[in-house]
Each structure stands twice: as C-alpha cells, then as structure tokens.
PDB file of C-alpha atoms and ligand atoms in Angstrom:
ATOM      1  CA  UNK S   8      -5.036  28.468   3.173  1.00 86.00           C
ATOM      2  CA  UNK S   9      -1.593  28.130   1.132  1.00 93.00           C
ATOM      3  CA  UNK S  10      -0.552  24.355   1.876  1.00 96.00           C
ATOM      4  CA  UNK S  11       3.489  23.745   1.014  1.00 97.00           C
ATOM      5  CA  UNK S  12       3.640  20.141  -0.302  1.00 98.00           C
ATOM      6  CA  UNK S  13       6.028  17.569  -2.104  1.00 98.00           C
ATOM      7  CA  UNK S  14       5.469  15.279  -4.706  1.00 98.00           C
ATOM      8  CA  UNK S  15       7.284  12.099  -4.422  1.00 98.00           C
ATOM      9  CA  UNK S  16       6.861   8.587  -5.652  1.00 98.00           C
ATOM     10  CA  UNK S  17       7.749   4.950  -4.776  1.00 97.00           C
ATOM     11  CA  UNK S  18       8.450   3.129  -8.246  1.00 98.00           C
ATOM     12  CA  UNK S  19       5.214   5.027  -9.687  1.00 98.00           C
ATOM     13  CA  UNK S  20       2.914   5.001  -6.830  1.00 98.00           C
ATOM     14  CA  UNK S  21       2.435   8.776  -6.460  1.00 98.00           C
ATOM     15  CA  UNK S  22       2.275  10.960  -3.322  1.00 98.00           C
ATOM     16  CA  UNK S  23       1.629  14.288  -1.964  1.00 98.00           C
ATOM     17  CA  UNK S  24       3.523  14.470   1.070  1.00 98.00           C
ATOM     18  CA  UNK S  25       2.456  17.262   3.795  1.00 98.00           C
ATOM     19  CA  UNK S  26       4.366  18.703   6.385  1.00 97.00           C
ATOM     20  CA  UNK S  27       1.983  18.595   9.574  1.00 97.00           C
ATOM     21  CA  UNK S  28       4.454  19.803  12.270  1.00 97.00           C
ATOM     22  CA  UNK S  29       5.278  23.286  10.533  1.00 96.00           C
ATOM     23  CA  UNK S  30       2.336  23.919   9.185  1.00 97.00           C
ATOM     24  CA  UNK S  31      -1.592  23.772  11.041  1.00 95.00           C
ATOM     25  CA  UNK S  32      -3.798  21.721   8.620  1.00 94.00           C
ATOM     26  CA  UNK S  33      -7.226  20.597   9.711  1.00 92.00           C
ATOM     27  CA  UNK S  34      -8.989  19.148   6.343  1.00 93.00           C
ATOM     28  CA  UNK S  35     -11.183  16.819   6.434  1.00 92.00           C
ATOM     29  CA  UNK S  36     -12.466  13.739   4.123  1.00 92.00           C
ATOM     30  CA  UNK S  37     -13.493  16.716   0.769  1.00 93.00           C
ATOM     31  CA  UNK S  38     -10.145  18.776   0.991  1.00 94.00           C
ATOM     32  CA  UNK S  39      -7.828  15.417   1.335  1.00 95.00           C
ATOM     33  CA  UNK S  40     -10.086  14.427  -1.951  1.00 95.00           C
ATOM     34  CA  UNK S  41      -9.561  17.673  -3.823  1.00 95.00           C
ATOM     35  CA  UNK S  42      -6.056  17.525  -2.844  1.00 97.00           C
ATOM     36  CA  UNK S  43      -5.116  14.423  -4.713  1.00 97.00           C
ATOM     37  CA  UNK S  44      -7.412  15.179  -7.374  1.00 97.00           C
ATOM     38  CA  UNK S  45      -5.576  14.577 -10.441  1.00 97.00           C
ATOM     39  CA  UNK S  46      -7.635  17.811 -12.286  1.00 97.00           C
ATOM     40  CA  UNK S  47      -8.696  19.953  -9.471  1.00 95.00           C
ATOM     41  CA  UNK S  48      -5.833  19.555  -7.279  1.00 96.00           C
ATOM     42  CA  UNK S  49      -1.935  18.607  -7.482  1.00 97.00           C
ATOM     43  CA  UNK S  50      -3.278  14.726  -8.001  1.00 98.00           C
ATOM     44  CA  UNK S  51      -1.925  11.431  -6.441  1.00 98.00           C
ATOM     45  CA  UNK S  52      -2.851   8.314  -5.475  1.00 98.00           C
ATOM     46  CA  UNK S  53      -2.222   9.111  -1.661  1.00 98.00           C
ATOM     47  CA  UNK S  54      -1.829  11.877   0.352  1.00 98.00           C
ATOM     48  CA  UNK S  55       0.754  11.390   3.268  1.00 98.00           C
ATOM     49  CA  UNK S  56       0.736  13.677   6.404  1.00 97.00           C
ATOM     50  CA  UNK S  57       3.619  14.132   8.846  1.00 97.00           C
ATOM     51  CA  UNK S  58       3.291  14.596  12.341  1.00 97.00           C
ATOM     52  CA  UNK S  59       5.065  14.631  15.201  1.00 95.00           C
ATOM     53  CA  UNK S  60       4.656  10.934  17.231  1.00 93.00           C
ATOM     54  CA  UNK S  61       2.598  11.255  20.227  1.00 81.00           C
ATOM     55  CA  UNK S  62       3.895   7.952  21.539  1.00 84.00           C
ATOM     56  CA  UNK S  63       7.217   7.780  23.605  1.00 87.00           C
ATOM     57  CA  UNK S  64      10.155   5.844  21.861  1.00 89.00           C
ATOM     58  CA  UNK S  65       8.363   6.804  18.339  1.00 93.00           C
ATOM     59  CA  UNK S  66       9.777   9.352  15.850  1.00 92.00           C
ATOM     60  CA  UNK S  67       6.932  10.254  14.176  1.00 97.00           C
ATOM     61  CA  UNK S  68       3.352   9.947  13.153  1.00 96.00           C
ATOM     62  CA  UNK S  69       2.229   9.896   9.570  1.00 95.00           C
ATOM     63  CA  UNK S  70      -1.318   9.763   8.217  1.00 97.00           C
ATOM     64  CA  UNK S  71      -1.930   8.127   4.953  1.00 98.00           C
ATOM     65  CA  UNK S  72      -5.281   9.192   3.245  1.00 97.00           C
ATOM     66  CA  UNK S  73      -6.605   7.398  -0.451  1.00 98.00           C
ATOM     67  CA  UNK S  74      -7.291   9.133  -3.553  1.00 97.00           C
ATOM     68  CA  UNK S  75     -11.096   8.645  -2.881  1.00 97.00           C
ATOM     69  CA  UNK S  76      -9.940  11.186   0.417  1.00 95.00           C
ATOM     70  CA  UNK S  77     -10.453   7.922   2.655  1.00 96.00           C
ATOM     71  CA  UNK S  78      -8.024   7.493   5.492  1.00 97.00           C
ATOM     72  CA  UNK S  79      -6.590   4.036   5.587  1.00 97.00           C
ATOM     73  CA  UNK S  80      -4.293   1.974   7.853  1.00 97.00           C
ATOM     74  CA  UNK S  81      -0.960   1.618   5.521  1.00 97.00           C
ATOM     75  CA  UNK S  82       1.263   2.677   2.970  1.00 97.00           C
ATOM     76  CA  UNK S  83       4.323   0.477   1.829  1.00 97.00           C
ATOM     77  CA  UNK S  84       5.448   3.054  -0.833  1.00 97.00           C
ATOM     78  CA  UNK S  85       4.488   5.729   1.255  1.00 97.00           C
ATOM     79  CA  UNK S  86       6.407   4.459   4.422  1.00 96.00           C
ATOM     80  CA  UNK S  87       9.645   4.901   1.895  1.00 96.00           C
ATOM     81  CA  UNK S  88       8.627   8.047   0.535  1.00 96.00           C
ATOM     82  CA  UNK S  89       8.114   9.402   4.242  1.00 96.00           C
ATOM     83  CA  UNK S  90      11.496   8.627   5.349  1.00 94.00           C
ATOM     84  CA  UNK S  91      12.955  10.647   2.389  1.00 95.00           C
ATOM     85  CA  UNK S  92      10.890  13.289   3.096  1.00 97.00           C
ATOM     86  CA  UNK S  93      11.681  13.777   6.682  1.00 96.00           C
ATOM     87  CA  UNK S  94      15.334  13.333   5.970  1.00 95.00           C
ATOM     88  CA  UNK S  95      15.522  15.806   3.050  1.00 95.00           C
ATOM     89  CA  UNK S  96      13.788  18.337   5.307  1.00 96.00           C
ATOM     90  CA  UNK S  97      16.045  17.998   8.037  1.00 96.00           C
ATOM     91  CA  UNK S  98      13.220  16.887  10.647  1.00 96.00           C
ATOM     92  CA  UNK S  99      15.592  14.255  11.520  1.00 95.00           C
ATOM     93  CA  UNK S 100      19.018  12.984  11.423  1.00 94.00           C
ATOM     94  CA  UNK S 101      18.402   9.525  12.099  1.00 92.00           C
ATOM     95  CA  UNK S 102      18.425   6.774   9.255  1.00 92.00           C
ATOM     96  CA  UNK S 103      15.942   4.176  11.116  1.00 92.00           C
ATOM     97  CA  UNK S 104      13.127   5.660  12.821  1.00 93.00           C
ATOM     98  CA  UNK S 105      10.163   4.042  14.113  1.00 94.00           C
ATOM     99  CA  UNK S 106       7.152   5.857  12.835  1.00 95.00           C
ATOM    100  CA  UNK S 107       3.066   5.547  14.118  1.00 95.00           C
ATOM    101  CA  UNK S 108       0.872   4.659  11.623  1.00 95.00           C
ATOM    102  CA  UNK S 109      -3.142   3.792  11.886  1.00 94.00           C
ATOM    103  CA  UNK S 110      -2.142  -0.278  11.919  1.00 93.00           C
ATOM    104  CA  UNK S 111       0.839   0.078  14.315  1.00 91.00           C
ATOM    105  CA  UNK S 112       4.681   1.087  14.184  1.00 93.00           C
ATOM    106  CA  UNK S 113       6.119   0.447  11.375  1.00 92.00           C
ATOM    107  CA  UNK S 114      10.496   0.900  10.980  1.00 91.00           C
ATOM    108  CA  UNK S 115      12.002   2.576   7.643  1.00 93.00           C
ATOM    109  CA  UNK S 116      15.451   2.868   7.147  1.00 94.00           C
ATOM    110  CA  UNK S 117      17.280   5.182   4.444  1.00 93.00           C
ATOM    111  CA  UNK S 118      20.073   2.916   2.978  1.00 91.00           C
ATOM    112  CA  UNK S 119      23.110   4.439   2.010  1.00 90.00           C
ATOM    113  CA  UNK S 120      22.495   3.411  -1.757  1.00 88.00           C
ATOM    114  CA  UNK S 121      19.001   6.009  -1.391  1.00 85.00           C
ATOM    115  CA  UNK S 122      16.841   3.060  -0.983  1.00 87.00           C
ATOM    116  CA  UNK S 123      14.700   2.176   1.699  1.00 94.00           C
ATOM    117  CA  UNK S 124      13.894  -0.501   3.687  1.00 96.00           C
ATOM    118  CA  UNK S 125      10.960  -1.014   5.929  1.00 96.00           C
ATOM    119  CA  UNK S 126      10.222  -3.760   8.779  1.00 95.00           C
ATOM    120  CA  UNK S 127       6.157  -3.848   7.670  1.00 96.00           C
ATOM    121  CA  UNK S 128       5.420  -5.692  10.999  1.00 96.00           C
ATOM    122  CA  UNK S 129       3.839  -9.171  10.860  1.00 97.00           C
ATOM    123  CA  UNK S 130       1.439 -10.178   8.065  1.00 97.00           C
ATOM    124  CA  UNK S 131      -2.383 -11.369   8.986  1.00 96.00           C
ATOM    125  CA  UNK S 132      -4.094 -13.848   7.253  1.00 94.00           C
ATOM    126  CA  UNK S 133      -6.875 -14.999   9.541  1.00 93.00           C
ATOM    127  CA  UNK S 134     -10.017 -13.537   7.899  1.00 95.00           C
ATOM    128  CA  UNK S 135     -11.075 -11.373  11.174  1.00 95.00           C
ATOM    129  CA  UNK S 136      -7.545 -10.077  10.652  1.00 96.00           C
ATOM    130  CA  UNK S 137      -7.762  -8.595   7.417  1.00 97.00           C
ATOM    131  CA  UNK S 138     -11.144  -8.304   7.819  1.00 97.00           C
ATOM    132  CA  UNK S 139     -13.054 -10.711   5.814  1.00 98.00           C
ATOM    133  CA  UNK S 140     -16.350 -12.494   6.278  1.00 97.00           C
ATOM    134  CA  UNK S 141     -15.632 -16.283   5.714  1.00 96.00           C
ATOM    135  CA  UNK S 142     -18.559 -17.402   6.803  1.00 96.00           C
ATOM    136  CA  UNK S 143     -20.048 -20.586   4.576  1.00 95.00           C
ATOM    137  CA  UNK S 144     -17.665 -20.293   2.440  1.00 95.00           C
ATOM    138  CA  UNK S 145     -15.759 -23.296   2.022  1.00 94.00           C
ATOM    139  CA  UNK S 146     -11.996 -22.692   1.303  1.00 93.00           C
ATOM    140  CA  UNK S 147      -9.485 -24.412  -1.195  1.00 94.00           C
ATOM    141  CA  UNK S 148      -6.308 -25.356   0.789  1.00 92.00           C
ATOM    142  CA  UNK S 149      -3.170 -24.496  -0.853  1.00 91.00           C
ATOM    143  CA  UNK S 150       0.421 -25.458   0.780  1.00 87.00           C
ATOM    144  CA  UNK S 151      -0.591 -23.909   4.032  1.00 88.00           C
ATOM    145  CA  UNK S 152      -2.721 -20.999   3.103  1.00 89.00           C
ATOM    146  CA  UNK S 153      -6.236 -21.127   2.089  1.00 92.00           C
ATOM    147  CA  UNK S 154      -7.802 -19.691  -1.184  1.00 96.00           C
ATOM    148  CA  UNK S 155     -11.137 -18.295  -0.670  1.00 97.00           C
ATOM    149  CA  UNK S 156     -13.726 -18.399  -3.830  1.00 97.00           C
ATOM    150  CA  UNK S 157     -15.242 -14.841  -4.267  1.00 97.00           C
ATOM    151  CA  UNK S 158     -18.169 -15.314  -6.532  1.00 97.00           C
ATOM    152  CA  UNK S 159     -18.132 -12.509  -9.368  1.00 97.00           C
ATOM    153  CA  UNK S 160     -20.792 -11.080 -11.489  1.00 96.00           C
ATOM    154  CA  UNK S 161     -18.867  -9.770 -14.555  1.00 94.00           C
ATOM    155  CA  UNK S 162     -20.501  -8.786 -18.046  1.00 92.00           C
ATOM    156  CA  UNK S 163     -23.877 -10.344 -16.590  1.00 94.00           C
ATOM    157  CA  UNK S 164     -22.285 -13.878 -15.968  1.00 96.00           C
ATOM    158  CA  UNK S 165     -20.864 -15.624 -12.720  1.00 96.00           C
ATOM    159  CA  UNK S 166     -17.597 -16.301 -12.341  1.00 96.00           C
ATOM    160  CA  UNK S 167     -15.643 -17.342  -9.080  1.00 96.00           C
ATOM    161  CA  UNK S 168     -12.397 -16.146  -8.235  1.00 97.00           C
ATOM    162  CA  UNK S 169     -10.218 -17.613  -6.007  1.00 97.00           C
ATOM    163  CA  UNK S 170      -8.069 -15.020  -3.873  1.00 98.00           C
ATOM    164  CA  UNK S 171      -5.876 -15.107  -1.124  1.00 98.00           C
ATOM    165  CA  UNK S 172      -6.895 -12.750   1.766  1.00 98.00           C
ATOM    166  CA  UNK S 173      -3.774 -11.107   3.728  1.00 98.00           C
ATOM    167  CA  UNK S 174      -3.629  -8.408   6.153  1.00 98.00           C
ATOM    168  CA  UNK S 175      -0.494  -5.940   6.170  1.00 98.00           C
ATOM    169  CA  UNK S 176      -2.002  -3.557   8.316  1.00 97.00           C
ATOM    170  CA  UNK S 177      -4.390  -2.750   5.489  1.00 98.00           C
ATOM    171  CA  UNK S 178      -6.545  -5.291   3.824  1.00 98.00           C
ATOM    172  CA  UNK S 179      -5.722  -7.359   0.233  1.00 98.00           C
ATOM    173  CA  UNK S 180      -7.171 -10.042  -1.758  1.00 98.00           C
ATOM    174  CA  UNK S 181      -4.381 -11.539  -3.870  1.00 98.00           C
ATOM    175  CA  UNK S 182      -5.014 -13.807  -7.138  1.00 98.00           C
ATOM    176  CA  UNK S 183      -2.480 -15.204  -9.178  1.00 98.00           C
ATOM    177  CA  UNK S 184      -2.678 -14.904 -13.159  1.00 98.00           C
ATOM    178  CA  UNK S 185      -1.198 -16.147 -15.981  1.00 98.00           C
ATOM    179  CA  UNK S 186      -0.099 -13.191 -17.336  1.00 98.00           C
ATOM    180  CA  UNK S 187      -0.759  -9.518 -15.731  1.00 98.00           C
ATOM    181  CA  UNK S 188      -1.049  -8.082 -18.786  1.00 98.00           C
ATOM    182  CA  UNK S 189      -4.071  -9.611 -19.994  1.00 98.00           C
ATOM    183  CA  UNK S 190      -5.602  -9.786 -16.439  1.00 98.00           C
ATOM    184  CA  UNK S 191      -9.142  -8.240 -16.082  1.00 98.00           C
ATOM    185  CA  UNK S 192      -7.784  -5.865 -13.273  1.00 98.00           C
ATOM    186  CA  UNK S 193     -10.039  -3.107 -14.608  1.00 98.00           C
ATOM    187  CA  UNK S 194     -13.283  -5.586 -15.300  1.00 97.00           C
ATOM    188  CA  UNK S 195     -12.796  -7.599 -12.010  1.00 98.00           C
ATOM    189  CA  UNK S 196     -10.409  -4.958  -9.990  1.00 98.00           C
ATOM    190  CA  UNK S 197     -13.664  -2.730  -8.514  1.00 98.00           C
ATOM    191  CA  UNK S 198     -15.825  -5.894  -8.229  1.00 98.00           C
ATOM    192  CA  UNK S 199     -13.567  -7.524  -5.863  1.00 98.00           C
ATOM    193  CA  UNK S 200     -12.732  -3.984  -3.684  1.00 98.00           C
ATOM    194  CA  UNK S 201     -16.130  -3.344  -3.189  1.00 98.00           C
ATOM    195  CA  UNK S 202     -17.082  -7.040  -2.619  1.00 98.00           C
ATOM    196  CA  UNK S 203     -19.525  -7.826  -0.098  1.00 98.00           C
ATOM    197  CA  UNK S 204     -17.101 -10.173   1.872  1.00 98.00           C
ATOM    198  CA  UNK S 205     -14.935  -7.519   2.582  1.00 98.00           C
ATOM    199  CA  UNK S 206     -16.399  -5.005   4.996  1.00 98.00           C
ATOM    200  CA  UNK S 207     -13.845  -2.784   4.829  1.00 98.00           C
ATOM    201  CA  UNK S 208     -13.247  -3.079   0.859  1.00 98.00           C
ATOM    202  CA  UNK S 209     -10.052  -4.379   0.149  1.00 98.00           C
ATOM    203  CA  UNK S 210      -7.169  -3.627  -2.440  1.00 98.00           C
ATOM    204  CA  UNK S 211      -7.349  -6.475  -5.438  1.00 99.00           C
ATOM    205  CA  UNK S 212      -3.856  -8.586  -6.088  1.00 98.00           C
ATOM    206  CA  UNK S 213      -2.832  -9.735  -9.589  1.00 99.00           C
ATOM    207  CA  UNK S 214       0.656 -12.067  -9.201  1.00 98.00           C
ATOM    208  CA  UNK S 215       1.960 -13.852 -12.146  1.00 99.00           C
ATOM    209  CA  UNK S 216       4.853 -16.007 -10.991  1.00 98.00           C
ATOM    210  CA  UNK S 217       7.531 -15.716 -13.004  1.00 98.00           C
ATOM    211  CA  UNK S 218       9.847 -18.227 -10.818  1.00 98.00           C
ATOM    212  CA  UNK S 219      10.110 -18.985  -7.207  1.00 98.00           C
ATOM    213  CA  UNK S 220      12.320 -15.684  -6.072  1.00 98.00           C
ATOM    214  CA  UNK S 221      10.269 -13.215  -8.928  1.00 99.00           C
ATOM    215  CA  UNK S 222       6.754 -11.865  -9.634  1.00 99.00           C
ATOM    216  CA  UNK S 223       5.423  -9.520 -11.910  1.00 99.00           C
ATOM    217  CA  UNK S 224       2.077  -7.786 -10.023  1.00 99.00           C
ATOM    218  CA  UNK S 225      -0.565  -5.255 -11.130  1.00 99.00           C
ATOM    219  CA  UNK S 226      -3.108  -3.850  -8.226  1.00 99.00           C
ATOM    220  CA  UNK S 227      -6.304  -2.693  -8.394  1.00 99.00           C
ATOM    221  CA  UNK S 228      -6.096  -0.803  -4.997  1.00 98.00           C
ATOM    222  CA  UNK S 229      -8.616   0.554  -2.434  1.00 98.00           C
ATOM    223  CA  UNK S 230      -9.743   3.715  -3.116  1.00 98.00           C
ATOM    224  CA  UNK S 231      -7.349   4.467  -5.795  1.00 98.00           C
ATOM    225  CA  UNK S 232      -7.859   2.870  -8.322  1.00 98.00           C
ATOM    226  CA  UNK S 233      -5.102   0.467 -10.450  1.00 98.00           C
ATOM    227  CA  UNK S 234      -1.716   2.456  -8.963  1.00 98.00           C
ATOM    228  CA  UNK S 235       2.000   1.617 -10.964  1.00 98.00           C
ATOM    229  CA  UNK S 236       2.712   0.517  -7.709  1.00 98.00           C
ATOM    230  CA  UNK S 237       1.493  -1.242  -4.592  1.00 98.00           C
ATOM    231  CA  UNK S 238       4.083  -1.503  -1.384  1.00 98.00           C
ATOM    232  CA  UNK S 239       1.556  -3.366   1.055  1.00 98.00           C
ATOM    233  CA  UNK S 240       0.242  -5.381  -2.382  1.00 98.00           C
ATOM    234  CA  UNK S 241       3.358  -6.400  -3.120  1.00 98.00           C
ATOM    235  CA  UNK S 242       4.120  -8.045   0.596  1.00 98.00           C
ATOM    236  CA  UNK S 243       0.877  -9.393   0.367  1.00 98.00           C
ATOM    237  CA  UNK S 244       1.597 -11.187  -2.343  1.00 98.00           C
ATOM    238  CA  UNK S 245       4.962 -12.864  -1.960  1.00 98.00           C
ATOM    239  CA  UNK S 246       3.383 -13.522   1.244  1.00 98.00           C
ATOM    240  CA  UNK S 247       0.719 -15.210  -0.285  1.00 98.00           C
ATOM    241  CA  UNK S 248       3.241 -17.094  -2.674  1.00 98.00           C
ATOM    242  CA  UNK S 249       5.652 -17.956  -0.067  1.00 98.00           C
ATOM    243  CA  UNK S 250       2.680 -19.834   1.986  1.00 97.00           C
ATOM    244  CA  UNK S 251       1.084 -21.628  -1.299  1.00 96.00           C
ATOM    245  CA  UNK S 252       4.371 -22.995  -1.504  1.00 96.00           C
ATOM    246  CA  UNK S 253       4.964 -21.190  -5.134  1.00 97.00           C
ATOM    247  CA  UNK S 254       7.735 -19.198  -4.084  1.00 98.00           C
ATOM    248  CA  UNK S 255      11.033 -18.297  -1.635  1.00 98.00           C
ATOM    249  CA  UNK S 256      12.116 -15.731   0.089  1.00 98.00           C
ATOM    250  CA  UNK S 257      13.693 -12.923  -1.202  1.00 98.00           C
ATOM    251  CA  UNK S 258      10.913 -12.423  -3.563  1.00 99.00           C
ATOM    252  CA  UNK S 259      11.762  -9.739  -6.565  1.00 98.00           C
ATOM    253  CA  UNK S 260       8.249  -7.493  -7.526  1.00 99.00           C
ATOM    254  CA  UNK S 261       8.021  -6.051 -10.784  1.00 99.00           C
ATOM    255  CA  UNK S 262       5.441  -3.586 -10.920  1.00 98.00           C
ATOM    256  CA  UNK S 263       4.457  -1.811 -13.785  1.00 98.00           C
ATOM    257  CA  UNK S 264       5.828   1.844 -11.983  1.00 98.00           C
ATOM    258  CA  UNK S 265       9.411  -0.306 -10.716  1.00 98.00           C
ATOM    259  CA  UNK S 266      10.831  -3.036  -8.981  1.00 98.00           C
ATOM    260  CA  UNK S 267      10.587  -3.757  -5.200  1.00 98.00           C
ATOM    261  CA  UNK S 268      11.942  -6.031  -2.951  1.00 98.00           C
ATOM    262  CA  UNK S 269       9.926  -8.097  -0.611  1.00 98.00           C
ATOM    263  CA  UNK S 270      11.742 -10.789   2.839  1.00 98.00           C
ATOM    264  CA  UNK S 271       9.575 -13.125   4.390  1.00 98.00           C
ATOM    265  CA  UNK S 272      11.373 -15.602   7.181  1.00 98.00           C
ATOM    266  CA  UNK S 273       7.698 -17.152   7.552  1.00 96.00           C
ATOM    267  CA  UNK S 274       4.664 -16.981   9.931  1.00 94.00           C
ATOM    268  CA  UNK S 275       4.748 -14.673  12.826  1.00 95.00           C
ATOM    269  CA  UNK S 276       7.590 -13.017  11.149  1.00 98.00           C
ATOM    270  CA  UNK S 277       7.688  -9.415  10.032  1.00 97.00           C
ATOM    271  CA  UNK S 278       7.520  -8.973   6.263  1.00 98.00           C
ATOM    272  CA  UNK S 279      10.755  -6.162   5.118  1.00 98.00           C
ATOM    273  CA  UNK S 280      10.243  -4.277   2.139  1.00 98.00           C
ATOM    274  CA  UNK S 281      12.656  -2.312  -0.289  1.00 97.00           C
ATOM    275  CA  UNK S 282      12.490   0.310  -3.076  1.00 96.00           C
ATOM    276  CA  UNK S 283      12.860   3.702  -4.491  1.00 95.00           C
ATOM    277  CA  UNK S 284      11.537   6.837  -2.779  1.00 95.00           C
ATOM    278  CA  UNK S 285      11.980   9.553  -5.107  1.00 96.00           C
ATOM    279  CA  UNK S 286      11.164  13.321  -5.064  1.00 97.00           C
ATOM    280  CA  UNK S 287       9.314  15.197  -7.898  1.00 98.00           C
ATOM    281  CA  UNK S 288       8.855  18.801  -6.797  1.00 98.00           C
ATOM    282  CA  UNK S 289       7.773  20.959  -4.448  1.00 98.00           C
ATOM    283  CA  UNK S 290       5.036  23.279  -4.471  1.00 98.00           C
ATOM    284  CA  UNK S 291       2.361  25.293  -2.933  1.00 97.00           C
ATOM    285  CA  UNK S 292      -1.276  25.451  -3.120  1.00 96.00           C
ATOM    286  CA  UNK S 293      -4.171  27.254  -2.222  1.00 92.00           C
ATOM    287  CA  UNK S 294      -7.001  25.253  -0.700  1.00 86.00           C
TER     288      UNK S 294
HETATM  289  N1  LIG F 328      -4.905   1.759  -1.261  1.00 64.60           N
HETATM  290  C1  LIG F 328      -4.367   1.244   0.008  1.00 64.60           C
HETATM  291  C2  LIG F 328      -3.498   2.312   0.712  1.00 64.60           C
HETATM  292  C3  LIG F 328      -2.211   2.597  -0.057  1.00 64.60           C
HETATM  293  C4  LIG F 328      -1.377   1.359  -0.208  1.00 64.60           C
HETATM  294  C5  LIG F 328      -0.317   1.371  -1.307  1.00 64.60           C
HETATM  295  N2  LIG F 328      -0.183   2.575  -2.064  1.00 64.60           N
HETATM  296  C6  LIG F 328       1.017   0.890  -0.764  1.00 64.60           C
HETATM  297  O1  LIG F 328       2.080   1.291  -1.273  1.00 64.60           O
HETATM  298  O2  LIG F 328       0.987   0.027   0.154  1.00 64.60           O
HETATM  299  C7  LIG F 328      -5.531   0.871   0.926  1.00 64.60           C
HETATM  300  O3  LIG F 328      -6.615   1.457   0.764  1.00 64.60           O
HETATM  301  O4  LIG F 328      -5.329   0.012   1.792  1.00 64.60           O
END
C-alpha cells in the first residue's frame, strides 16, 4: 500500500509520524520494523500512529512503536511531536488535548512560542511499577530513593552498577556519571536493557550533574538503540536526581540532539515536560 507519513523530531529523537484516521493501516510487528528502518525504509527511532480516541473526554489515541518494531507504553518526544502533527494537519484546533496512550492519558499543550509542554502523569518508582525484579537484592539508600546494584558482565569481568529504576509509563534504569561523554553507554547500554532484572527490558540512563537545576544525559534506549534524545529518560532522570537529593526542580536536560525541560513538585506529583517538536518532511511510501 502507499503510506503518507511525516518526519519530525524532538531535539534529535527522530519520528515517523502516521496518520491512522485518514488512512486504513493494519501492519504488524515486520512492517512497523521495515518502516523505521534506517536503510530499507524512511528510518527513525519510533514510529508514532494517530488515531482517533476511543475513550470519551479524550482527543486522541496515538500508538508509539520502537525501532526494533516493538510497541511500547510511552513517548516523551513523541507526545510533542504528536501535538504538532495533529495541529499542522488541522485534525484539531485545540492547543491542550488529552491524548490515550498504552500507559494512560497523557496532556500536551502547543505553546505559543512552538514549544510543547506535556503533563507526563505521575512517575513510578516501586520496582513492580516499572517493572523490576528486586528480589535479594539489597538496595543502597540515597536521599529518599533507592539505588539498586545491577551486576554486569562487561569485557569478561564483573562489574556492578548502581541504577535508579523509575517508571514514566515506560520503564528506565538511570545511573549517574561523571562525564557522559566518556560513559560506556555503548559497552554497558545493551547489557543493562536486556538485563535479567528487568522483564520487560528497560531503556539505560546516563546523568552527569552539572548543578542542582542542570544535567547533561545520554540514553541507551529500549529497542532503539542510543537516540540524541530521550523525553521519558530525561523525566526519569531529574526524577531520579530530585529524590537522591542531587538536584531541584526545574531541572534543564541537555541531550546530545537539544535541550529539554523537565518540573517535578515531588512524589505523587505529575512530572511536565518541555521541548522542540519539529517537522522534517513529508513523504510517501510504498510498503
Ligand atoms: N525506547 C522507549 C520508547 C521511546 C521513548 C523515548 N523516545 C522518549 O522520548 O520518551 C521505550 O522502549 O520505552
């Protein structure tokens, strides 16, 4: 079938965004995969589908599938790059909607400076929340959270790693470094997604704390692979921060693809998230 798509980003995290409500797609796992293949198909770290809500008082319904064509729970960049999309293409003329996602609703707004802002809901960090397996593991208490040690086979020796485990929807394992640059994100970065304790895999955090309102963060992320970008990394880890006591809310993210925004008023509380949504091009495809 020809497929009309756009090609957005969210400070370098890439996306092909589909319209679902004008046109009849039915792929599964292999054409979502060839899709954001970066040589076989238009390429992208995530492939974002937009449907019409099927729940009352909800706007819409987007699906968020990985590079490896896995469908996942979240999107931070994506939720920005979303509300551009359906805004540009006239499928709404609201400026906050409330859109369905796998984890919940989630609650972009388009800014009137182009950014956007998104109420992420309420962060999880009990490990059947996110979900990890704790059990006999005895964790390293930190302010109020809790580091976990993740034991690490890298280059034939053992090495523990001690990570912060936070839900946002979708699951992350945040570490902080000394310097992001020389972090092992593409040694250790597969190691810790696919690591046993995390039954879901999980997307792998790398925060070097710069001072108390500013991070600079690389992520090694589910599925994809280390992306210029991570939205729900990036709430993960000030979230992280903010509970080790390390840092305060607002907390500035500087990712390698761009700068986001990330406010935290504290447990219970929903985590808000700002930054670019751009658009690339548009196209069409046959697939
Ligand atoms: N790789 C993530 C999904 C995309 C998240 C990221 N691109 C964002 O902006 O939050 C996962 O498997 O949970």
């Amino acid at each position: 079938m020809k497929l009309k798509f756009t090609k957005m980003h969210g400070a370098g995290n890439d996306f092909v965004v589909i319209d679902a409500i004008n046109q009849h797609i039915d792929f599964g796992p292999e054409e979502w995969r060839r899709l954001a293949d970066r040589r076989f198909g238009v390429g992208a770290d995530q492939i974002l589908v937009v449907e019409r809500a099927s729940s009352p008082g909800v706007d819409f319904r987007y699906r968020i599938f990985n590079n490896d064509g896995g469908e996942v729970e979240q999107c931070g960049n994506g939720s920005r790059a979303f509300v551009r999309f359906v805004v540009d293409k006239g499928l709404t003329r609201e400026r906050s909607i409330r859109v369905e996602t796998m984890s919940g609703i989630i609650a972009p707004r388009l800014e009137e400076d182009g950014k956007v802002t998104v109420d992420m809901g309420a962060p999880r960090l009990d490990p059947a929340g996110v979900p990890f397996d704790s059990a006999g593991l005895v964790g390293r208490p930190q302010g109020v959270d809790t580091l976990w040690p993740l034991a690490l086979t890298v280059g034939g020796a053992e090495q523990e790693v001690l990570v912060s485990v936070v839900s946002m929807g979708n699951p992350h394992a945040v570490q902080v470094v000394d310097d992001v640059d020389s972090a092992p994100v593409a040694e250790t970065g597969p190691l810790i997604e696919h690591h046993p304790r995390f039954p879901k895999r999980v997307n792998a955090g790398y925060m070097q704390v710069v001072d108390r309102h500013h991070i600079r963060l690389r992520v090694f992320e589910r599925g994809a692979g280390e992306t210029l970008a991570c939205g729900t990394g990036a709430c993960a880890a000030a979230v992280a921060g903010i509970r080790r006591g390390l840092l305060d809310s607002p907390v500035r993210v500087s990712a390698r693809g761009g700068e986001l925004s990330i406010a935290w008023a504290g447990d219970g509380q929903p985590v808000y998230l700002s930054g670019p949504a751009v658009t690339v091009f548009e196209g069409e495809i046959e697939i």
